[in-house]
PDB file of C-alpha atoms in Angstrom:
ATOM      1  CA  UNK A   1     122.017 134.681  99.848  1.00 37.00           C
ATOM      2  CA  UNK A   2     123.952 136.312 103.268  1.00 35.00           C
ATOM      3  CA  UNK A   3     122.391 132.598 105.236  1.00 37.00           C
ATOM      4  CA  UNK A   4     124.196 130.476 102.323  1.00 41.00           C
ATOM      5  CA  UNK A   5     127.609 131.879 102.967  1.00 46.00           C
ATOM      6  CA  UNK A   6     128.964 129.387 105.624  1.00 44.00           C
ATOM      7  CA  UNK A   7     127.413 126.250 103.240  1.00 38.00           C
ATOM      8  CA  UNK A   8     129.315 127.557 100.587  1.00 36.00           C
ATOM      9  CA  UNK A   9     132.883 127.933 101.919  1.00 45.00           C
ATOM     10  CA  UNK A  10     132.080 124.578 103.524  1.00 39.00           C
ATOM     11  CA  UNK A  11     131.504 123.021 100.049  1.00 36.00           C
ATOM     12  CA  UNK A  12     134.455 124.592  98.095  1.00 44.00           C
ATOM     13  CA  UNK A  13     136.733 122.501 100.345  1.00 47.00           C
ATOM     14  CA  UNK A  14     135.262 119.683  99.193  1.00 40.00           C
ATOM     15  CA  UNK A  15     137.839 117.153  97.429  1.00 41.00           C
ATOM     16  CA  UNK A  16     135.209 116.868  94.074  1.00 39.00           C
ATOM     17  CA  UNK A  17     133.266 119.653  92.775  1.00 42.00           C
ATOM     18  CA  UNK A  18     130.345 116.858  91.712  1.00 41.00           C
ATOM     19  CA  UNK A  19     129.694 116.649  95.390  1.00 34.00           C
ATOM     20  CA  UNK A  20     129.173 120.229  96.091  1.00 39.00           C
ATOM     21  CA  UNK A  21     127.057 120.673  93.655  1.00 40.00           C
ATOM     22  CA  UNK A  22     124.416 117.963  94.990  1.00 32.00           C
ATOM     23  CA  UNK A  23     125.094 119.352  98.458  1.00 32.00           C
ATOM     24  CA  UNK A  24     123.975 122.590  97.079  1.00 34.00           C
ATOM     25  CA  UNK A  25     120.755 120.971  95.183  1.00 38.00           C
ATOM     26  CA  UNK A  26     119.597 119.363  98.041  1.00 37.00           C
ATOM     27  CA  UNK A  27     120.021 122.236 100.288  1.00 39.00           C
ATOM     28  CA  UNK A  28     117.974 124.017  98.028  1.00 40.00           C
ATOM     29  CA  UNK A  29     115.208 121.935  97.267  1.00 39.00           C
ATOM     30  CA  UNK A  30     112.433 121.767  99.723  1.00 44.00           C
ATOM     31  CA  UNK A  31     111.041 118.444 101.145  1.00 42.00           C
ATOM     32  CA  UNK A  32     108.153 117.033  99.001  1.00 44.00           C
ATOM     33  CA  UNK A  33     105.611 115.682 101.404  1.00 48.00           C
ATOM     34  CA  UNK A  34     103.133 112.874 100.141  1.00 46.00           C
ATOM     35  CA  UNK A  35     100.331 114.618  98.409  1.00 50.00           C
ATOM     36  CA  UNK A  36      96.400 113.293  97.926  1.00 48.00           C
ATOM     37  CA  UNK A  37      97.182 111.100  95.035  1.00 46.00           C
ATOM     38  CA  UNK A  38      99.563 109.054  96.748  1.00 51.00           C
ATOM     39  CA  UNK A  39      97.181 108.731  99.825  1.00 48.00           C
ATOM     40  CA  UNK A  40      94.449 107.650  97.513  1.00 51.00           C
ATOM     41  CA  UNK A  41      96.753 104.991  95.879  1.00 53.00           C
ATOM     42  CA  UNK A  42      97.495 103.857  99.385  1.00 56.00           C
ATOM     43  CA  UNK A  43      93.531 103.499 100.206  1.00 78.00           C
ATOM     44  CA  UNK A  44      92.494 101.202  97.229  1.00 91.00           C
ATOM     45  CA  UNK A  45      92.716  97.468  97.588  1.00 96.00           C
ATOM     46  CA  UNK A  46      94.684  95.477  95.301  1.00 97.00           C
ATOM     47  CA  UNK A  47      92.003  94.715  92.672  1.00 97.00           C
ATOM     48  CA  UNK A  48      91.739  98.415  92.305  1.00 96.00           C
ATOM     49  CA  UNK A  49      94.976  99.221  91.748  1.00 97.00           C
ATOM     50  CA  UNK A  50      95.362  96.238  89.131  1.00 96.00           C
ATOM     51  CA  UNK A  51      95.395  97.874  85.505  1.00 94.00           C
ATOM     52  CA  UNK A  52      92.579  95.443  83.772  1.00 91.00           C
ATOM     53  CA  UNK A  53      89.624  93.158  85.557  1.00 90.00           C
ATOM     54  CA  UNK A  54      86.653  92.743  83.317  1.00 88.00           C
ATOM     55  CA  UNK A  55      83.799  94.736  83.811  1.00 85.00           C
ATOM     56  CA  UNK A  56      81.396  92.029  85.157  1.00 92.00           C
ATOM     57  CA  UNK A  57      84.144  90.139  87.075  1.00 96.00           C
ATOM     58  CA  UNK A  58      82.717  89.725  90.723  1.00 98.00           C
ATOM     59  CA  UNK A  59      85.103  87.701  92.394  1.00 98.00           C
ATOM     60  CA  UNK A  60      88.704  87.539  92.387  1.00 98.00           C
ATOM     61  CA  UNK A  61      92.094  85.486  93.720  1.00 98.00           C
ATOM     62  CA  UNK A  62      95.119  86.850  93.836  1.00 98.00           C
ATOM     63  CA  UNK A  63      98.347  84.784  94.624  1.00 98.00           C
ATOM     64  CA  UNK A  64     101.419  86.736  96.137  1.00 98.00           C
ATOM     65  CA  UNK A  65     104.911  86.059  96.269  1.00 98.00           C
ATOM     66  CA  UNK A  66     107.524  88.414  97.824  1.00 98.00           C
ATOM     67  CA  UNK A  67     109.935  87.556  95.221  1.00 98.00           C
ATOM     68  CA  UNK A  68     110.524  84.964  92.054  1.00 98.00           C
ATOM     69  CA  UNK A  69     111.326  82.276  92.999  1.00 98.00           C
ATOM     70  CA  UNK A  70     109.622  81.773  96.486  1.00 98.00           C
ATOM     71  CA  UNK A  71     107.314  78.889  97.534  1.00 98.00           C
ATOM     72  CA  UNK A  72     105.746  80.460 100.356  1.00 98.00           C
ATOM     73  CA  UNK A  73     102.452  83.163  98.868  1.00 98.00           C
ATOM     74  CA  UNK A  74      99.424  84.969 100.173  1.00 98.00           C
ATOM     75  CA  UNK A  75      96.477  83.765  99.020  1.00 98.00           C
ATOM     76  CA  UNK A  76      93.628  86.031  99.175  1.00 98.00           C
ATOM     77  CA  UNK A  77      89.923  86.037  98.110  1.00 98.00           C
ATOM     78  CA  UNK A  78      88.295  89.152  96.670  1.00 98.00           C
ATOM     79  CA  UNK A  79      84.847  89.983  96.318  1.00 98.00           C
ATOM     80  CA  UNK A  80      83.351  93.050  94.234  1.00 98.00           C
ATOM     81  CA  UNK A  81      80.046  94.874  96.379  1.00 96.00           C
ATOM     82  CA  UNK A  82      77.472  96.844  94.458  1.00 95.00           C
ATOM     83  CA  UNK A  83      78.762 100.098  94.357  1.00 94.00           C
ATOM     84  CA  UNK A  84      81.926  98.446  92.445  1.00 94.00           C
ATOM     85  CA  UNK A  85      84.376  98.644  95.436  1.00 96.00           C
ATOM     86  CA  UNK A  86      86.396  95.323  96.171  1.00 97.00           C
ATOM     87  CA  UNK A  87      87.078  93.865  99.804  1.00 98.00           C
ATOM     88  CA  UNK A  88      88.826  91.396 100.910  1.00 98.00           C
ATOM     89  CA  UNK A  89      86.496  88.387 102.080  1.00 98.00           C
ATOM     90  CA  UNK A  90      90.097  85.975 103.391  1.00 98.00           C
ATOM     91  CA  UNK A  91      93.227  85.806 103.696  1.00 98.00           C
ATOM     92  CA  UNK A  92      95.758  82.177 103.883  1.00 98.00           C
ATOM     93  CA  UNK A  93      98.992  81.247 103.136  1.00 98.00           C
ATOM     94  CA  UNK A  94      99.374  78.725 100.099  1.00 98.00           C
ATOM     95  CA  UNK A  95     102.544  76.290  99.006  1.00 98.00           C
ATOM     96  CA  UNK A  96     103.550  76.635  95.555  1.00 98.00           C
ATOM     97  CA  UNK A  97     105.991  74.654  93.634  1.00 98.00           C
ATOM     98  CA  UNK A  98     109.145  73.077  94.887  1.00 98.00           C
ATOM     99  CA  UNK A  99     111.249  75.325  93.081  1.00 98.00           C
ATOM    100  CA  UNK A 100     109.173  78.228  93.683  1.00 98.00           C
ATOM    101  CA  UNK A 101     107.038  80.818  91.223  1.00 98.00           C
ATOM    102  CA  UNK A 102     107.990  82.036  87.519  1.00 98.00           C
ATOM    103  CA  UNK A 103     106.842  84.360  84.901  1.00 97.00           C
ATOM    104  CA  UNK A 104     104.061  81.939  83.210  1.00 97.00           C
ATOM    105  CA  UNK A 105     105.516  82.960  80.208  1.00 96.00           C
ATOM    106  CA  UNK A 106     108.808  81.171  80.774  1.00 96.00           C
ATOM    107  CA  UNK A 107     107.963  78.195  82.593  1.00 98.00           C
ATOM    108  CA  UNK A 108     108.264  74.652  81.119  1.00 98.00           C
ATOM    109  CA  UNK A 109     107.139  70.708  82.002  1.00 97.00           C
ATOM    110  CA  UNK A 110     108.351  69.224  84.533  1.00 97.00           C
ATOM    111  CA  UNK A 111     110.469  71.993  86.788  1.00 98.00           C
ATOM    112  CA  UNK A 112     108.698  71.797  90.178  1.00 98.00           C
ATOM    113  CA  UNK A 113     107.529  75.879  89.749  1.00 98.00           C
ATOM    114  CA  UNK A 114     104.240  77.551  89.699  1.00 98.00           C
ATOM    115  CA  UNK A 115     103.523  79.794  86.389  1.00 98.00           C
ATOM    116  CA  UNK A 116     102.472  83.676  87.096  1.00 98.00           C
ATOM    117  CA  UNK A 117      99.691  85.015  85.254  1.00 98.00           C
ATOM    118  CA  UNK A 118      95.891  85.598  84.960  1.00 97.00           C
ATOM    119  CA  UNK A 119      93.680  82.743  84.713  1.00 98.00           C
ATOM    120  CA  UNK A 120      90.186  81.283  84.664  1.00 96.00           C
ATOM    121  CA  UNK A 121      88.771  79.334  87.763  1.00 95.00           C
ATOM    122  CA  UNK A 122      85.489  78.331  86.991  1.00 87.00           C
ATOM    123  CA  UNK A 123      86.359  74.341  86.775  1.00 96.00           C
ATOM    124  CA  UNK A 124      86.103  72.082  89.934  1.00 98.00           C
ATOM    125  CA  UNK A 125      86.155  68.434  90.576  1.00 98.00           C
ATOM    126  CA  UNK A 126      87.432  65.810  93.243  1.00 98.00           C
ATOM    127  CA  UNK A 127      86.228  63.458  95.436  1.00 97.00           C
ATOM    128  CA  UNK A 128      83.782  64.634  96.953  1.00 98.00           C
ATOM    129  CA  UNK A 129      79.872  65.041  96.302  1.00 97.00           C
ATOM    130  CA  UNK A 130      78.790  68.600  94.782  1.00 97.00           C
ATOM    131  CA  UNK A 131      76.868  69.343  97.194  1.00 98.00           C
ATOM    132  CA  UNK A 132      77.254  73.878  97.483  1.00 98.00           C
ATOM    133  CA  UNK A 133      79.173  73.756  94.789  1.00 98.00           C
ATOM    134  CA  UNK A 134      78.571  76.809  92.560  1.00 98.00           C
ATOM    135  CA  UNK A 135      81.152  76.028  89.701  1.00 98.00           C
ATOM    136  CA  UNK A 136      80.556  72.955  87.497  1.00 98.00           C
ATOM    137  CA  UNK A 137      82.435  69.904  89.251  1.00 98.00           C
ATOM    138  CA  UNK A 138      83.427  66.776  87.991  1.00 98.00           C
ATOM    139  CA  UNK A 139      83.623  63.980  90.631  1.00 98.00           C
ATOM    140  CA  UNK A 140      86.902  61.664  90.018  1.00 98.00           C
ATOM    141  CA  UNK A 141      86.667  57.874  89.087  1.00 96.00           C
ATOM    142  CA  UNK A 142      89.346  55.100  88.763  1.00 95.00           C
ATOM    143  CA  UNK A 143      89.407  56.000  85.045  1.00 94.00           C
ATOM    144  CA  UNK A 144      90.234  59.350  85.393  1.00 96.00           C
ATOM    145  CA  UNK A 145      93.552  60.627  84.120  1.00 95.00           C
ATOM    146  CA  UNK A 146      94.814  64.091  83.289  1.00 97.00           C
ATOM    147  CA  UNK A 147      97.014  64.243  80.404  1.00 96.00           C
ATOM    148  CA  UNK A 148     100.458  65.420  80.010  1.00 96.00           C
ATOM    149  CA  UNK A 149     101.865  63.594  76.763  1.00 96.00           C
ATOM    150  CA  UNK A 150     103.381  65.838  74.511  1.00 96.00           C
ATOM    151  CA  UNK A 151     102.157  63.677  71.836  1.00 95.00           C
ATOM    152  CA  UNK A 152      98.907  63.006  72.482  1.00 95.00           C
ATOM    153  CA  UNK A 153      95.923  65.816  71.187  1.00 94.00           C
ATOM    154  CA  UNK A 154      94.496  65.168  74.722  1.00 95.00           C
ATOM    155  CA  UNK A 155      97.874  67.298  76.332  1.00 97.00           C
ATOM    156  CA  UNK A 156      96.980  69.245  79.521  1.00 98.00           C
ATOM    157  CA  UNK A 157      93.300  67.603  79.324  1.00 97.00           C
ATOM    158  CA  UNK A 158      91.020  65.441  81.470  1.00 96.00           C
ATOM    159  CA  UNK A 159      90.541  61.961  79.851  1.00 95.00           C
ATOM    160  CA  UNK A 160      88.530  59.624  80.933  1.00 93.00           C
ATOM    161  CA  UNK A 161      89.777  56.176  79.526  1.00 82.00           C
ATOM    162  CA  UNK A 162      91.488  52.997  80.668  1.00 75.00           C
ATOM    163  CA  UNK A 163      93.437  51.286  79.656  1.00 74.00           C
ATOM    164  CA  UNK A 164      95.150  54.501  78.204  1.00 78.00           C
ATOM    165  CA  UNK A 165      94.995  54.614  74.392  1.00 84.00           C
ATOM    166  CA  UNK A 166      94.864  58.382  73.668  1.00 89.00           C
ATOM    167  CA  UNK A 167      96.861  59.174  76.363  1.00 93.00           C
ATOM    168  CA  UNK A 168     100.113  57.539  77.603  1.00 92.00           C
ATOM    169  CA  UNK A 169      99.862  56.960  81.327  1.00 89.00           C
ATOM    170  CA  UNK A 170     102.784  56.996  82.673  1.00 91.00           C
ATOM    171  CA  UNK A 171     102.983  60.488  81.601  1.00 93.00           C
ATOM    172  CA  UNK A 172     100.106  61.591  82.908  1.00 94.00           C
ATOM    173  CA  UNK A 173      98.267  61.812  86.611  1.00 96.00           C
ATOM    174  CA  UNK A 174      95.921  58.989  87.872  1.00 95.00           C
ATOM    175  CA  UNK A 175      93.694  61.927  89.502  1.00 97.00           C
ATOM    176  CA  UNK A 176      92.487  59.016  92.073  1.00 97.00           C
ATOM    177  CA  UNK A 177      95.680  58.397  93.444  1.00 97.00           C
ATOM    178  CA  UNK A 178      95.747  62.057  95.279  1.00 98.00           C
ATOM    179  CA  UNK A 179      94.496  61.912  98.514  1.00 98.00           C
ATOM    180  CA  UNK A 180      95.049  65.934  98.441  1.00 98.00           C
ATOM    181  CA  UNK A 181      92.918  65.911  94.635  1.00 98.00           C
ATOM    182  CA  UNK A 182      89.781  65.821  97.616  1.00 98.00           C
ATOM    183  CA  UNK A 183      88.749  68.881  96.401  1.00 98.00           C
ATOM    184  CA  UNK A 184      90.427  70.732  93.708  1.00 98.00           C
ATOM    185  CA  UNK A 185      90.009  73.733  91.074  1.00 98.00           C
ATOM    186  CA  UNK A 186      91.636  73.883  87.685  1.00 98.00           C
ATOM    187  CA  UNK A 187      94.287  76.975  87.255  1.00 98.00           C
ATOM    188  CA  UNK A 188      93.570  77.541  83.187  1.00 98.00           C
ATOM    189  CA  UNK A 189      97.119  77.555  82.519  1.00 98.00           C
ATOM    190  CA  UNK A 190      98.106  76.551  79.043  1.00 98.00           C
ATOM    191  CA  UNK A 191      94.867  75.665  77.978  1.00 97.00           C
ATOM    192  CA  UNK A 192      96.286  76.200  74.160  1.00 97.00           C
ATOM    193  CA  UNK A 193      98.245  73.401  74.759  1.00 98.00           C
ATOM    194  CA  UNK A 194     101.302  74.272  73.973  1.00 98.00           C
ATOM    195  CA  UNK A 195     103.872  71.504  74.405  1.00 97.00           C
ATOM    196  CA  UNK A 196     106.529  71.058  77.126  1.00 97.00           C
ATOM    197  CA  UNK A 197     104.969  74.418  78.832  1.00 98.00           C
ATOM    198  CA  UNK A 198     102.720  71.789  81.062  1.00 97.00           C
ATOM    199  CA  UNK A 199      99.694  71.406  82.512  1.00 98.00           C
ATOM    200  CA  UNK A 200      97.836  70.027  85.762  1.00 98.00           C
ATOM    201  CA  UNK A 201      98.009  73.701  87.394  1.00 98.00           C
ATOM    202  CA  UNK A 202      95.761  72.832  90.093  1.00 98.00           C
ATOM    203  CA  UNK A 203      94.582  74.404  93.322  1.00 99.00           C
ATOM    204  CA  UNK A 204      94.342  72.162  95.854  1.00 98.00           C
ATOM    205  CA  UNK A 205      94.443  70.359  99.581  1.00 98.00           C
ATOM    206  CA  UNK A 206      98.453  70.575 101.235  1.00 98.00           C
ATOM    207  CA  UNK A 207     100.253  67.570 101.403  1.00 98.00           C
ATOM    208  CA  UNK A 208     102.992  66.930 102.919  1.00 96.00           C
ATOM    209  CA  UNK A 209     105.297  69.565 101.202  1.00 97.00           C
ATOM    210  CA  UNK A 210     105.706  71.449  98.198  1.00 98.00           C
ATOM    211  CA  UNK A 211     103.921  70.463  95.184  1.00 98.00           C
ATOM    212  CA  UNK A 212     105.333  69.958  91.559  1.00 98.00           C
ATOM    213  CA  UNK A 213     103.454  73.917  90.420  1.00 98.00           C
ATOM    214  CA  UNK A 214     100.073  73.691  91.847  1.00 98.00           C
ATOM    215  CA  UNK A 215      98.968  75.659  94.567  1.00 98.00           C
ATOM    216  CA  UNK A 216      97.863  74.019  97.816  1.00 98.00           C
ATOM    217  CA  UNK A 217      96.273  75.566 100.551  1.00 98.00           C
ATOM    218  CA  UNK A 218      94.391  73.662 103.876  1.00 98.00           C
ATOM    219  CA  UNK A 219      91.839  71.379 103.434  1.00 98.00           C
ATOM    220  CA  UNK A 220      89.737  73.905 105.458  1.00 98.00           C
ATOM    221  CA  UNK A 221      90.735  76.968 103.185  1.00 98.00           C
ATOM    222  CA  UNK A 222      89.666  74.692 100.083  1.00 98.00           C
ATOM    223  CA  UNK A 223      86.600  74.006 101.791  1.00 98.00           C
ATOM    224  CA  UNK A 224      85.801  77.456 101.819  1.00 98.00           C
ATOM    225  CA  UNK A 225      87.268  78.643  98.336  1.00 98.00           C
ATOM    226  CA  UNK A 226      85.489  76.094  96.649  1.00 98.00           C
ATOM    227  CA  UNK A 227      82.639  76.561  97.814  1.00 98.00           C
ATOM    228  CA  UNK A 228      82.783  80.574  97.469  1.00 98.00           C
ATOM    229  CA  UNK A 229      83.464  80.692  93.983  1.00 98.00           C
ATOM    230  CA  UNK A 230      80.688  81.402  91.321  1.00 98.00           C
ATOM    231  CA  UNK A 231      80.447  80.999  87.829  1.00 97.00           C
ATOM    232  CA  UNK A 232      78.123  83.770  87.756  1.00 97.00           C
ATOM    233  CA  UNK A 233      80.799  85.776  89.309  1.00 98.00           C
ATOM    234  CA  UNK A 234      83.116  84.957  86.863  1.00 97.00           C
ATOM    235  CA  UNK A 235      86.322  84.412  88.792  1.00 97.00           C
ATOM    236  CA  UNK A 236      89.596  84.321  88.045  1.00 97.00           C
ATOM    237  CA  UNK A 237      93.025  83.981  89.901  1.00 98.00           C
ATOM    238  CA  UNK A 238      96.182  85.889  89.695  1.00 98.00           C
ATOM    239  CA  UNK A 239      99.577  84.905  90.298  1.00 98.00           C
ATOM    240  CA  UNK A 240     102.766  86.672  90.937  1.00 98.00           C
ATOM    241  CA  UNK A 241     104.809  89.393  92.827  1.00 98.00           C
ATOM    242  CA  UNK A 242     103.006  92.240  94.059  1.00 97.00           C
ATOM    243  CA  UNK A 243     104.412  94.627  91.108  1.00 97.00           C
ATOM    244  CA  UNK A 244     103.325  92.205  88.542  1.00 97.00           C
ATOM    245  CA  UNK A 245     100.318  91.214  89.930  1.00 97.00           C
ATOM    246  CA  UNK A 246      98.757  95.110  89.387  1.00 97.00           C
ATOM    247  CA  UNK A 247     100.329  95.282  85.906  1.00 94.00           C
ATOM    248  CA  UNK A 248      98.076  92.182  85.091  1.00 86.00           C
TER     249      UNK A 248
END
């Protein structure tokens, strides 16, 4: 204890006694270096580290924000080889909401965000033909409408109908009138329909700005998604911060 002799009359000088005592602790306690477990941690992808994917899940989408709030994310696609690791098959950046992302759980009609969470992918449609598709698609018409009355049974559903009888249409979307509904994939938010939490989570071409909650990436990057994704794969996409997103 001779080497600790200088440290010590050093510390009892000290105005507060609280102080010298975590001088002393830290002098004391040797430096932890990182250890195996947190190199391994550091190797796996982001699928890996997530606490549940299904068992036969094969392909994957994962939508990051640096914070709540933001409308800037990484979007990146995930694909699962035989020998069960993941890799990353792309990388974009996506537009979310006006006013940015929010726990799903919290999120309500009409607010300009984008809901976090884990959701099916596995429905397509837009203007285009079908042509590669690998997900069933439903090509748009002048009658198509997707439903967001609270008071109709068809909330936060596709309808097919004009003039609008099951469905009021001025609070709904006129799918047509979208240029950037070219190709587009449906988020399963809400699909219990509960009211004033929403609906129309789409992913979808950019436009000229934000959007209202969907996600929008390039019309090239939608090219490519779209046509990626499997049903046989069965894909799903997950949205939210980093932290959240591996909780999930």
């Amino acid at each position: 204890m001779r080497s600790m002799g200088p440290v010590w009359r050093l510390l009892r000088r000290a105005k507060y006694a609280g102080i010298a005592a975590v001088l002393i602790a830290a002098a004391l306690l040797p430096s932890t270096p990182s250890g195996p477990a947190d190199a391994a941690t550091a190797a796996r992808t982001l699928p890996e580290q997530m606490r549940y994917l299904p068992a036969g899940q094969r392909q994957l989408i994962t939508v990051q924000v640096t914070a709540w709030g933001r409308r800037d994310a990484r979007l990146d696609l995930w694909s699962k080889r035989a020998d069960g690791r993941w890799v990353n098959v792309g990388t974009t950046t996506a537009r979310l909401g006006a006013r940015g992302m929010v726990p799903g759980q919290y999120r309500k009609q009409d607010t300009y965000t984008t809901p976090s969470g884990r959701y099916t992918i596995g429905q397509a449609f837009g203007r285009v033909s079908s042509t590669g598709y690998k997900v069933p698609y439903r090509r748009i018409t002048s009658r198509s409408y997707w439903c967001l009355d609270n008071n109709s049974r068809y909330y936060n559903r596709w309808v097919e109908q004009y003039p609008m009888k099951v469905c009021r249409a001025s609070e709904s979307e006129r799918l047509i009138s979208y240029p950037t509904y070219r190709r587009a994939l449906v988020i399963g938010y809400n699909l219990k329909q509960v009211r004033y939490k929403g609906g129309g989570i789409f992913l979808h071409d950019n436009g000229r700005g934000y959007t209202a909650g969907c996600v929008s990436v390039s019309p090239a990057w939608m090219d490519k998604i779209s046509l990626w994704l499997n049903s046989s794969a069965h894909p799903t996409i997950v949205l939210g911060t980093r932290d959240s997103i591996i909780r999930q």
